[in-house]
PDB file of C-alpha atoms (C1' of nucleotides) in Angstrom:
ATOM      1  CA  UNK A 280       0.000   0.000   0.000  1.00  0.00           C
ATOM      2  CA  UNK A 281       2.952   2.144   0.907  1.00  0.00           C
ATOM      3  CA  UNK A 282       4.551   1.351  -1.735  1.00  0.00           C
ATOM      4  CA  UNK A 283       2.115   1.658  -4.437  1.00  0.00           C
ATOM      5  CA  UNK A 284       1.403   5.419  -3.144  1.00  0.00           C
ATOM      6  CA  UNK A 285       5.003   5.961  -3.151  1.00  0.00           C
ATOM      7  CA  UNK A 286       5.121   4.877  -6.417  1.00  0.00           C
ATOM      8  CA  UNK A 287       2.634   7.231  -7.895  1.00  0.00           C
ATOM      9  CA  UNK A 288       3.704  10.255  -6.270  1.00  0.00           C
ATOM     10  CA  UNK A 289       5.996  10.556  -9.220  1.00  0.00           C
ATOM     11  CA  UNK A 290       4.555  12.379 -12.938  1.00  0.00           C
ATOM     12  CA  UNK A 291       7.454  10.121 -14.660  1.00  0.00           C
ATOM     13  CA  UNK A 292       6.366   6.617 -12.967  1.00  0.00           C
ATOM     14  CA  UNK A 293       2.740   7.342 -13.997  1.00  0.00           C
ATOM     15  CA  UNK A 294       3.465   7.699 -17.367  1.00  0.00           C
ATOM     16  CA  UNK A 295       5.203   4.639 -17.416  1.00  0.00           C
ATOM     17  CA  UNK A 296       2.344   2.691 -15.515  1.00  0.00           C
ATOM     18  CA  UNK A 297       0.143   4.608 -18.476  1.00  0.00           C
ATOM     19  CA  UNK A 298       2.610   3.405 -21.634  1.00  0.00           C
ATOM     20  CA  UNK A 299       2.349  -0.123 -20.222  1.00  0.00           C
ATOM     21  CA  UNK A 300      -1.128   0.114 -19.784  1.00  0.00           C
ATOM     22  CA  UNK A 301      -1.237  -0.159 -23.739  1.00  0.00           C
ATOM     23  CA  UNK A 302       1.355  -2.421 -24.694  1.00  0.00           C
ATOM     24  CA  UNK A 303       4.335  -4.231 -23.097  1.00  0.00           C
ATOM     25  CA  UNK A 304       7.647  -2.704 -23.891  1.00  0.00           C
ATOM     26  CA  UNK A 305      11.449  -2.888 -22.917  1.00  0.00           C
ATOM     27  CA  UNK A 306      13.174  -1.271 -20.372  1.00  0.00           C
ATOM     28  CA  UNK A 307      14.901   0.903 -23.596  1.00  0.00           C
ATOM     29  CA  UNK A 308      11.295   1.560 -25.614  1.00  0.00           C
ATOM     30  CA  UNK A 309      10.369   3.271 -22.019  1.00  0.00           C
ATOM     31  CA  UNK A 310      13.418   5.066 -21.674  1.00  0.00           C
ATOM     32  CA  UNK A 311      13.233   6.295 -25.156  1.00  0.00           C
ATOM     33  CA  UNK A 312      10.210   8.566 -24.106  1.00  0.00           C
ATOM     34  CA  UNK A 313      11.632  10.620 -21.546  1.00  0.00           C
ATOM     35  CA  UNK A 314      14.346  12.750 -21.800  1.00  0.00           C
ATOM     36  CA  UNK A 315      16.085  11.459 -18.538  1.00  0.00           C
ATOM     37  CA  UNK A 316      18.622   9.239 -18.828  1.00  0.00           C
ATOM     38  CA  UNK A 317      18.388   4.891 -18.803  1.00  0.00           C
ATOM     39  CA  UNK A 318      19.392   4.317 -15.278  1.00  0.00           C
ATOM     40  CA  UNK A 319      17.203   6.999 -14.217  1.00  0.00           C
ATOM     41  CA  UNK A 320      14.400   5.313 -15.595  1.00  0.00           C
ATOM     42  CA  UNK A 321      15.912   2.115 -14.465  1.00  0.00           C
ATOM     43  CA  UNK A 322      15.293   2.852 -11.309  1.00  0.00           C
ATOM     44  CA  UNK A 323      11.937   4.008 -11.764  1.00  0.00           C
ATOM     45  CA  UNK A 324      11.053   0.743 -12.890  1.00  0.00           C
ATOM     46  CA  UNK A 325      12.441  -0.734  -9.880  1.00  0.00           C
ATOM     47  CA  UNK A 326       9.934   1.403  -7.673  1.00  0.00           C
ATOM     48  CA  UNK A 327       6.997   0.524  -9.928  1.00  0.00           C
ATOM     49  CA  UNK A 328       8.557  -3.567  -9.638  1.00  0.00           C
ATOM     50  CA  UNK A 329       9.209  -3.020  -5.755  1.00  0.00           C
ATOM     51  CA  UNK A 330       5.428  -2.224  -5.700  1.00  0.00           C
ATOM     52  CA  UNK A 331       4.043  -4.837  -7.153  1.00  0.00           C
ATOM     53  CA  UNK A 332       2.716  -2.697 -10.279  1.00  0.00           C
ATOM     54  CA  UNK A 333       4.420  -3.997 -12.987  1.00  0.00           C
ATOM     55  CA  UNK A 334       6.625  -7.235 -13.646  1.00  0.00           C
ATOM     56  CA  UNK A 335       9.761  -7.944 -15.808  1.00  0.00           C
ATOM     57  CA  UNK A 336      10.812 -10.691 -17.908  1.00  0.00           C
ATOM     58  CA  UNK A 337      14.095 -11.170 -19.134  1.00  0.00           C
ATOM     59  CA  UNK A 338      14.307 -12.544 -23.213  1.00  0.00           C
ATOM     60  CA  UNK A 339      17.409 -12.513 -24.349  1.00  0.00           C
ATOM     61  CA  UNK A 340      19.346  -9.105 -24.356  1.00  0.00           C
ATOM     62  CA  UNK A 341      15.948  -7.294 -23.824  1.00  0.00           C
ATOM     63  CA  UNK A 342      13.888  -7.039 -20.451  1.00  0.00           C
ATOM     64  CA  UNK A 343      10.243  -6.702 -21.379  1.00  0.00           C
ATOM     65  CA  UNK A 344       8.075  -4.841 -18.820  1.00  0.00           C
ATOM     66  CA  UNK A 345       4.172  -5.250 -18.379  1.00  0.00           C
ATOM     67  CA  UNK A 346       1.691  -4.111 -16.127  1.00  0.00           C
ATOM     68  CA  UNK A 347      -0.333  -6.019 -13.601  1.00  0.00           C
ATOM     69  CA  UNK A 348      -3.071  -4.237 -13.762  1.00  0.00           C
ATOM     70  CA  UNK A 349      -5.302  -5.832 -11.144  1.00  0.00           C
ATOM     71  CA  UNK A 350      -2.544  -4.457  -8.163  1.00  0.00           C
ATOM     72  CA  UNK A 351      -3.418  -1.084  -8.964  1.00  0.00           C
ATOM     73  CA  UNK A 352      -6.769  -1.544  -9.387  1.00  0.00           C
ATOM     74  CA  UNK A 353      -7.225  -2.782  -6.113  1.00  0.00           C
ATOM     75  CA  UNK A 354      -4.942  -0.603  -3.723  1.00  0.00           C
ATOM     76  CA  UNK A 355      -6.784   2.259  -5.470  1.00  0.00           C
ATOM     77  CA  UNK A 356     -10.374   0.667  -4.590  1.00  0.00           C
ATOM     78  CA  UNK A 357      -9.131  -0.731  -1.383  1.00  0.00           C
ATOM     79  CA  UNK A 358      -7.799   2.990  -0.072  1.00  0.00           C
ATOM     80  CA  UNK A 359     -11.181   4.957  -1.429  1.00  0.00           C
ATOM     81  CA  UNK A 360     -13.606   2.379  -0.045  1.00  0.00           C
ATOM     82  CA  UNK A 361     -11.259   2.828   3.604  1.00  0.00           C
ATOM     83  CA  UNK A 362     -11.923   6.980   3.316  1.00  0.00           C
ATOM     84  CA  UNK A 363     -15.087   7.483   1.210  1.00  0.00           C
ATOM     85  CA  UNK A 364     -17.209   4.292   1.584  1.00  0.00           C
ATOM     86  CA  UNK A 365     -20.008   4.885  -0.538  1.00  0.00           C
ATOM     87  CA  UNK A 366     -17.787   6.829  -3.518  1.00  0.00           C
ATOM     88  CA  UNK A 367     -20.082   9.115  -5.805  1.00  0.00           C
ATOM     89  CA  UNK A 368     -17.753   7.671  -9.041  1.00  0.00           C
ATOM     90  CA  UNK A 369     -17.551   4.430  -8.115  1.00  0.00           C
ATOM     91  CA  UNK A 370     -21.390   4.623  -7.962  1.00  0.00           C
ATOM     92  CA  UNK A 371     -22.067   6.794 -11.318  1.00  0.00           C
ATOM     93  CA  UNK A 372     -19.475   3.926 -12.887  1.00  0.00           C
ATOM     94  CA  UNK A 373     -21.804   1.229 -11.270  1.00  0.00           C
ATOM     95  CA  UNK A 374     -24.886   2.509 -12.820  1.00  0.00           C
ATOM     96  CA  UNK A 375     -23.266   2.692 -16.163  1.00  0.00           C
ATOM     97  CA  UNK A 376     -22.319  -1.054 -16.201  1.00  0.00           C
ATOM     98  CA  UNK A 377     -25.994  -1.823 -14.882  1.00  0.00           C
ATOM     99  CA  UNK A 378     -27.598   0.373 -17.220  1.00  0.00           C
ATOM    100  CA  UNK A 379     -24.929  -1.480 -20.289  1.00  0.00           C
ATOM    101  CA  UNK A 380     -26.181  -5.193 -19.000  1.00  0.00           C
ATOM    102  CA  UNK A 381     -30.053  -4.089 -19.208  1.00  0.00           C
ATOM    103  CA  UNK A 382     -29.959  -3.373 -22.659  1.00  0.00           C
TER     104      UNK A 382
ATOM    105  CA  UNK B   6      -3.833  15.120  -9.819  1.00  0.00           C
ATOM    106  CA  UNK B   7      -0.065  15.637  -9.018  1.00  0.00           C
ATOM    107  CA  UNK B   8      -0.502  17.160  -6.056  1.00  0.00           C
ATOM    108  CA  UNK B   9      -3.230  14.749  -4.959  1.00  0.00           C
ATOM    109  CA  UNK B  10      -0.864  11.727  -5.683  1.00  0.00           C
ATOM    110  CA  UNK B  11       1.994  13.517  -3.799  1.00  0.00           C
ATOM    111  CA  UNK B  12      -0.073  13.936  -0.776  1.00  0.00           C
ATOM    112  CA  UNK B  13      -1.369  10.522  -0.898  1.00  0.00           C
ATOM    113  CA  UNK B  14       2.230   9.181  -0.604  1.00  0.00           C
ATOM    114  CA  UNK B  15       2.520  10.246   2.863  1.00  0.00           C
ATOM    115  CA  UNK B  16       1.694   7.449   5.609  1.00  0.00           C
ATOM    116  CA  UNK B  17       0.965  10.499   7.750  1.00  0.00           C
ATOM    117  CA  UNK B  18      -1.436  12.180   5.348  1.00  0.00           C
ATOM    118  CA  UNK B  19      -3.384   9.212   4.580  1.00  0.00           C
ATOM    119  CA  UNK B  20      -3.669   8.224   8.535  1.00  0.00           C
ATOM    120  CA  UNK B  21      -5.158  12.134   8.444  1.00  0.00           C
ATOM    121  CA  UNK B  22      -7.476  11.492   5.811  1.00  0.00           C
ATOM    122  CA  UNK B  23      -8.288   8.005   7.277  1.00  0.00           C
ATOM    123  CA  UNK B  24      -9.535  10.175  10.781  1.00  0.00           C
ATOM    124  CA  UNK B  25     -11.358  12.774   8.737  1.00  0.00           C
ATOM    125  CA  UNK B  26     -13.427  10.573   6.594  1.00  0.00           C
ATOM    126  CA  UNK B  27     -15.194   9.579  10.102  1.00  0.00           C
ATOM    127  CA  UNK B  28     -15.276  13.458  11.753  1.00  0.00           C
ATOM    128  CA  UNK B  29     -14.640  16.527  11.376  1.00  0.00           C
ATOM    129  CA  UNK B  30     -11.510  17.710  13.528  1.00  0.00           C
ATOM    130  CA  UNK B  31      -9.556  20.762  14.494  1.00  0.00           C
ATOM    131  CA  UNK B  32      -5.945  21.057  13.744  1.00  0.00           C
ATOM    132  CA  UNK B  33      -5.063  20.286  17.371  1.00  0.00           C
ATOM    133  CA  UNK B  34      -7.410  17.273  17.629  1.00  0.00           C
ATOM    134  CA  UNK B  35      -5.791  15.620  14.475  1.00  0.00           C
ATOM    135  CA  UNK B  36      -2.043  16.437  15.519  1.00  0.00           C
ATOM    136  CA  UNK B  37      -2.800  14.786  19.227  1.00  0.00           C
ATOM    137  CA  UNK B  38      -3.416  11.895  17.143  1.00  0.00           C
ATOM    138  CA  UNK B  39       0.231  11.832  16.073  1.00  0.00           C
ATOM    139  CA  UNK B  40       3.537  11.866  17.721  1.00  0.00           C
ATOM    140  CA  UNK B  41       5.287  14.314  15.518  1.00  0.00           C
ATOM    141  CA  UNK B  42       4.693  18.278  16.332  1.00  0.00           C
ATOM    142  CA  UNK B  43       1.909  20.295  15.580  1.00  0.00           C
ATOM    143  CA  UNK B  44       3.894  22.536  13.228  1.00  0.00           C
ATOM    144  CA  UNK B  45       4.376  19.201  11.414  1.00  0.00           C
ATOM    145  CA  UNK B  46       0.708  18.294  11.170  1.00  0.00           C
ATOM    146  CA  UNK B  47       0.147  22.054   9.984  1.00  0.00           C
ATOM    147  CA  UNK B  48       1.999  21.349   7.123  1.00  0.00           C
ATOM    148  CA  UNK B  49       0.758  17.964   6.386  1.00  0.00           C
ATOM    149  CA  UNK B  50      -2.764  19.687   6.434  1.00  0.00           C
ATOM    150  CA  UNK B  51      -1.208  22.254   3.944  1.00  0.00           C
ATOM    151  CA  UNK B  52      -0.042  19.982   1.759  1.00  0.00           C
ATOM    152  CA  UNK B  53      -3.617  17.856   1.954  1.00  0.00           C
ATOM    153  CA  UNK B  54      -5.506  21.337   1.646  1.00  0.00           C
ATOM    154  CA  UNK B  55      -2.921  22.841  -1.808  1.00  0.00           C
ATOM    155  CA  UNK B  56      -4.314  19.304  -2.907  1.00  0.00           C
ATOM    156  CA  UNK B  57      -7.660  19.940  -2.731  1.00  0.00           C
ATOM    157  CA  UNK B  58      -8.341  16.854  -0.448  1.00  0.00           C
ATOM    158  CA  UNK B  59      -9.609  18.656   2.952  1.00  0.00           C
ATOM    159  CA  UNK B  60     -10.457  22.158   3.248  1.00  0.00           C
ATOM    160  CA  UNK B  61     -10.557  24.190   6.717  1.00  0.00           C
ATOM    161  CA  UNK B  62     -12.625  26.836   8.775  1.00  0.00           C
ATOM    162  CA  UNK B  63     -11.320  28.816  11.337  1.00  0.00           C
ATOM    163  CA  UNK B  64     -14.280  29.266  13.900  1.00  0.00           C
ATOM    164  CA  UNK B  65     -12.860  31.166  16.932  1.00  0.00           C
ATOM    165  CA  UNK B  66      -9.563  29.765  18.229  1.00  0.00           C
ATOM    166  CA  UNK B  67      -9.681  26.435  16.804  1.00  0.00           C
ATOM    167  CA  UNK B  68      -9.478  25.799  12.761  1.00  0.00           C
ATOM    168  CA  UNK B  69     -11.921  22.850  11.783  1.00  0.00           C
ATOM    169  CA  UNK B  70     -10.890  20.370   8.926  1.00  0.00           C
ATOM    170  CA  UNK B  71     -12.912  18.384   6.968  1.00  0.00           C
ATOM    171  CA  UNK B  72     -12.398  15.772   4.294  1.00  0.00           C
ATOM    172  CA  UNK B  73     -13.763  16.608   0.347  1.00  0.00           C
ATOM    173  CA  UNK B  74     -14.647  13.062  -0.082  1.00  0.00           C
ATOM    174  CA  UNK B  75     -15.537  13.676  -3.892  1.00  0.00           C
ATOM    175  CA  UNK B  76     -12.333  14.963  -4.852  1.00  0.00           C
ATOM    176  CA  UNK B  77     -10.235  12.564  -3.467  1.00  0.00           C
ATOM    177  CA  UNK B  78     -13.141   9.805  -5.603  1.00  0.00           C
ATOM    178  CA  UNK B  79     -12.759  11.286  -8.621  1.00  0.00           C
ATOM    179  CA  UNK B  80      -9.030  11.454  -8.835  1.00  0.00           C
ATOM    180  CA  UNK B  81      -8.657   8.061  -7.914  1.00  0.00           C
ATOM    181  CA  UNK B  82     -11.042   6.799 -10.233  1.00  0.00           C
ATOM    182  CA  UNK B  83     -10.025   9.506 -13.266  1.00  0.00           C
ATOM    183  CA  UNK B  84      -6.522   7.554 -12.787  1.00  0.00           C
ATOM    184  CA  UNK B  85      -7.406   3.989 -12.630  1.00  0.00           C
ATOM    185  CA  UNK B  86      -9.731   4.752 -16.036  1.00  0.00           C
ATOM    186  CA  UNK B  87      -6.819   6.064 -17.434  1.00  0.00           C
ATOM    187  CA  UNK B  88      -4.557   2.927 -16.484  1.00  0.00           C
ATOM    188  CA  UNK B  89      -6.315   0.172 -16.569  1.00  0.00           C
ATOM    189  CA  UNK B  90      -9.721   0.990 -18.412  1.00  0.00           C
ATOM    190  CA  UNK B  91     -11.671  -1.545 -17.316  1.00  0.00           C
ATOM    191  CA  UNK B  92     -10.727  -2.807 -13.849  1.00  0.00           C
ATOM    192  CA  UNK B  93     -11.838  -5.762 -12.053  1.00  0.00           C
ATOM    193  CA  UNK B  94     -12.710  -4.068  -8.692  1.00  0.00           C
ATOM    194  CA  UNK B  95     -14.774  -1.491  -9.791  1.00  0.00           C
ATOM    195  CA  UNK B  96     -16.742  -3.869 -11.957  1.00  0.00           C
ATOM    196  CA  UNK B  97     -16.779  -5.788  -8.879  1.00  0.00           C
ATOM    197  CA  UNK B  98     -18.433  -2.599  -7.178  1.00  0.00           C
ATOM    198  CA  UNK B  99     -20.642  -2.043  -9.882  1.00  0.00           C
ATOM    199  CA  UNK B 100     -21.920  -5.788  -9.726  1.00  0.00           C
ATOM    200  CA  UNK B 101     -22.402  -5.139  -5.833  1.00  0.00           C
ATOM    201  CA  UNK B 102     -24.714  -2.232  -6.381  1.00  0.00           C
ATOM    202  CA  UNK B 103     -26.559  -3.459  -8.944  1.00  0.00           C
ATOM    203  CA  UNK B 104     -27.613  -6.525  -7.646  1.00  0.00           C
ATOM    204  CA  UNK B 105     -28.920  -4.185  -4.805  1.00  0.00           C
ATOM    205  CA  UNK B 106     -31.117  -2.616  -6.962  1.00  0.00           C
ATOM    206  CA  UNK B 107     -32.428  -5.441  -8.353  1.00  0.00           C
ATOM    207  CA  UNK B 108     -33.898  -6.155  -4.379  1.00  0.00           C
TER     208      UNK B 108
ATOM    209  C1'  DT C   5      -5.147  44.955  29.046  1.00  0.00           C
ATOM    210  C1'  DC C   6      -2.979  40.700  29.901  1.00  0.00           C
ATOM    211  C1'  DA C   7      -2.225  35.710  30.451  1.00  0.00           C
ATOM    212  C1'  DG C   8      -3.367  31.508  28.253  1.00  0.00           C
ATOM    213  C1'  DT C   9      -4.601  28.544  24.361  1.00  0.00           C
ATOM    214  C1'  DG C  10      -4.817  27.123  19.385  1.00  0.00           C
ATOM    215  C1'  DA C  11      -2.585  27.283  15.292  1.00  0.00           C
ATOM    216  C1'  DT C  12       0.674  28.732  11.866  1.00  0.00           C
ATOM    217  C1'  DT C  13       5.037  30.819  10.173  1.00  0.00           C
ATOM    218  C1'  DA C  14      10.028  31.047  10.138  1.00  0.00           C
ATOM    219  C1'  DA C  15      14.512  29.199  10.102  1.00  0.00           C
ATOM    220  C1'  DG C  16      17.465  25.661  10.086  1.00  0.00           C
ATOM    221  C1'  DT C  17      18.780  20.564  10.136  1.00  0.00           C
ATOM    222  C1'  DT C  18      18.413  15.982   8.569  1.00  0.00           C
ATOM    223  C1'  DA C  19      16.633  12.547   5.628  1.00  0.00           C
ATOM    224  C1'  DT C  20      15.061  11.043   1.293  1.00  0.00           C
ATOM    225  C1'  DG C  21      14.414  11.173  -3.772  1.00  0.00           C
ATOM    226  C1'  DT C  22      16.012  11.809  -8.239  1.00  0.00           C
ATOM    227  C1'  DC C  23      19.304  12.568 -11.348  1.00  0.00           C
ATOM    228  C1'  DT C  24      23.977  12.108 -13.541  1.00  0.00           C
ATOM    229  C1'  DT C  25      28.218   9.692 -15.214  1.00  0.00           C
ATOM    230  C1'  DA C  26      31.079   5.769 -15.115  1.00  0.00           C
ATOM    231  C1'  DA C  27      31.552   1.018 -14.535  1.00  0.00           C
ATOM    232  C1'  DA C  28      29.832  -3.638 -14.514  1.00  0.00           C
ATOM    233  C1'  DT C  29      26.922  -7.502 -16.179  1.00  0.00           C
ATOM    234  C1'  DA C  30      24.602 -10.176 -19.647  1.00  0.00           C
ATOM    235  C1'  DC C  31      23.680 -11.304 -24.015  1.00  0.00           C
ATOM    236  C1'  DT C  32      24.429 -11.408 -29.420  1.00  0.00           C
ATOM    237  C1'  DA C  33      26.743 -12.081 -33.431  1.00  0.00           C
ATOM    238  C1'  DA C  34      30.836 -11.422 -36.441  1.00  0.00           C
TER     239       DA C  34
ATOM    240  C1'  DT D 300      37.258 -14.190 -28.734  1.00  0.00           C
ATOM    241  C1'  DT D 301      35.906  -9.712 -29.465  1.00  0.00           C
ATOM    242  C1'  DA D 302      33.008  -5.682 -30.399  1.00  0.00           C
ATOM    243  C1'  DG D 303      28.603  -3.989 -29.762  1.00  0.00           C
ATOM    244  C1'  DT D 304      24.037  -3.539 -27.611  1.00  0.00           C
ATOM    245  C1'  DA D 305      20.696  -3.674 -23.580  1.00  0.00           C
ATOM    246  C1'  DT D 306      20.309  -3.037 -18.996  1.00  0.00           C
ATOM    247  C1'  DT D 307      21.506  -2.477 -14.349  1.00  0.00           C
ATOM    248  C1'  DT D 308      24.635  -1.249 -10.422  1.00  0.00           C
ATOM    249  C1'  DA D 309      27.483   2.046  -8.028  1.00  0.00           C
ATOM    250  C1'  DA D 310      28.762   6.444  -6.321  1.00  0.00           C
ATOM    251  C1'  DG D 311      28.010  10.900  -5.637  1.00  0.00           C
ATOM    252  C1'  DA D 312      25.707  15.634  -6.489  1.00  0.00           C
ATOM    253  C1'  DC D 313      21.675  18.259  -5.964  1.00  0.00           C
ATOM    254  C1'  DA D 314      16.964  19.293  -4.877  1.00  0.00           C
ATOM    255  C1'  DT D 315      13.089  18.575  -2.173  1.00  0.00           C
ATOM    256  C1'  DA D 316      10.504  16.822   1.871  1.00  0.00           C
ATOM    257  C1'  DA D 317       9.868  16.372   6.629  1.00  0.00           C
ATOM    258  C1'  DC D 318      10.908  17.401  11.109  1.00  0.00           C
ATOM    259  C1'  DT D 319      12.348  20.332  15.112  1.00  0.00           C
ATOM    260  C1'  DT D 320      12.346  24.545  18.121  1.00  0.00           C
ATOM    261  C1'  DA D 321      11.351  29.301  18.641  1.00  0.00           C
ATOM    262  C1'  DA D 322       8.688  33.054  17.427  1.00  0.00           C
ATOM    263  C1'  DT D 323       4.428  35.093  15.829  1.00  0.00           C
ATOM    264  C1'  DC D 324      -0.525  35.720  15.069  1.00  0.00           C
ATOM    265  C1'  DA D 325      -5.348  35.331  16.517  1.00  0.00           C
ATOM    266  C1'  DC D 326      -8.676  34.592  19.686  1.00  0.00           C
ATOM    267  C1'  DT D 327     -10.770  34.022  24.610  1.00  0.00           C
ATOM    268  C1'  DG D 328     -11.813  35.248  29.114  1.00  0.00           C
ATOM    269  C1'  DA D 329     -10.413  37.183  33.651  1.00  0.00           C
TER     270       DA D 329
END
DNA sequence: TCAGTGATTAAGTTATGTCTTAAATACTAA
DNA sequence: TTAGTATTTAAGACATAACTTAATCACTGA
């Protein structure tokens, strides 16, 4: 939980967590968008690892980086259920999805 | 949403948030609640108020906080769209809720 | 007006985060 | 084996965050 809150409290880690939310890529395709240099995004990807948000896979010369998008997912629901219970999104979301599966 | 991610990634802040989501409470009530010093609390509550999560009221002496429940929703759920577009919890949530309905 | 209380501001120290460059590791292919 | 590429580790500089104590501001009530 820590950790995951730690890890979005940076713009740079977010963006990550957002490219890998649309494909997987390697530790040098994510580098290649920022202007900061590899080990500084090396270690970026360690926090995002360290918090259980994404996962790495060595293939060869290449480490490929995806998402585990269900950790997120839940620490985020987890933390606004603990402060605002009955959340007026979560609820607007819900009707959505109810309203989709009616018709 | 930066400034709401960098206040979340304080163990202190969220503890403050935690308390405020059940009551109202005045600066001094929330720092007695901590061992750190009140100047310290003051600035967490500056750094939770520049984020939009809590606002305050001075009435007399004493300088009442309260949570802003809907903020604190939204960004949470604005940034798990974003990342993972359709996550498990919330459809989870959503499932929850509508099958109250439906009673 | 003055002493007391609640809260914040100011100033300075210490701890932590983030970045850089240089070096090391691991793999690929000539 | 050797050169080249991908990535991480190491070491240190720099900026920012977080805390402390002391001082200040604002309000209350004798």
């Amino acid at each position: 939980m820590q950790r995951v809150f730690e890890a979005l409290s940076s713009v740079v880690r977010r963006k990550i967590l957002a490219y890998l939310a649309h494909a997987d890529m390697t530790a040098g395709e994510i580098a290649a968008r920022f202007e900061i240099s590899k080990p500084a995004v090396s270690q970026h990807l360690t926090v995002l690892e360290n918090a259980g948000l994404v996962t790495s896979e060595k293939r060869g010369q290449f480490v490929h980086y995806r998402l585990v998008p269900d950790h997120l997912a839940n620490t985020l629901h987890a933390y606004a259920q603990e402060v605002c219970p009955v959340s007026k999104p979560l609820k607007a979301e819900s009707a959505r999805i109810a309203a989709k599966r009616k018709s």
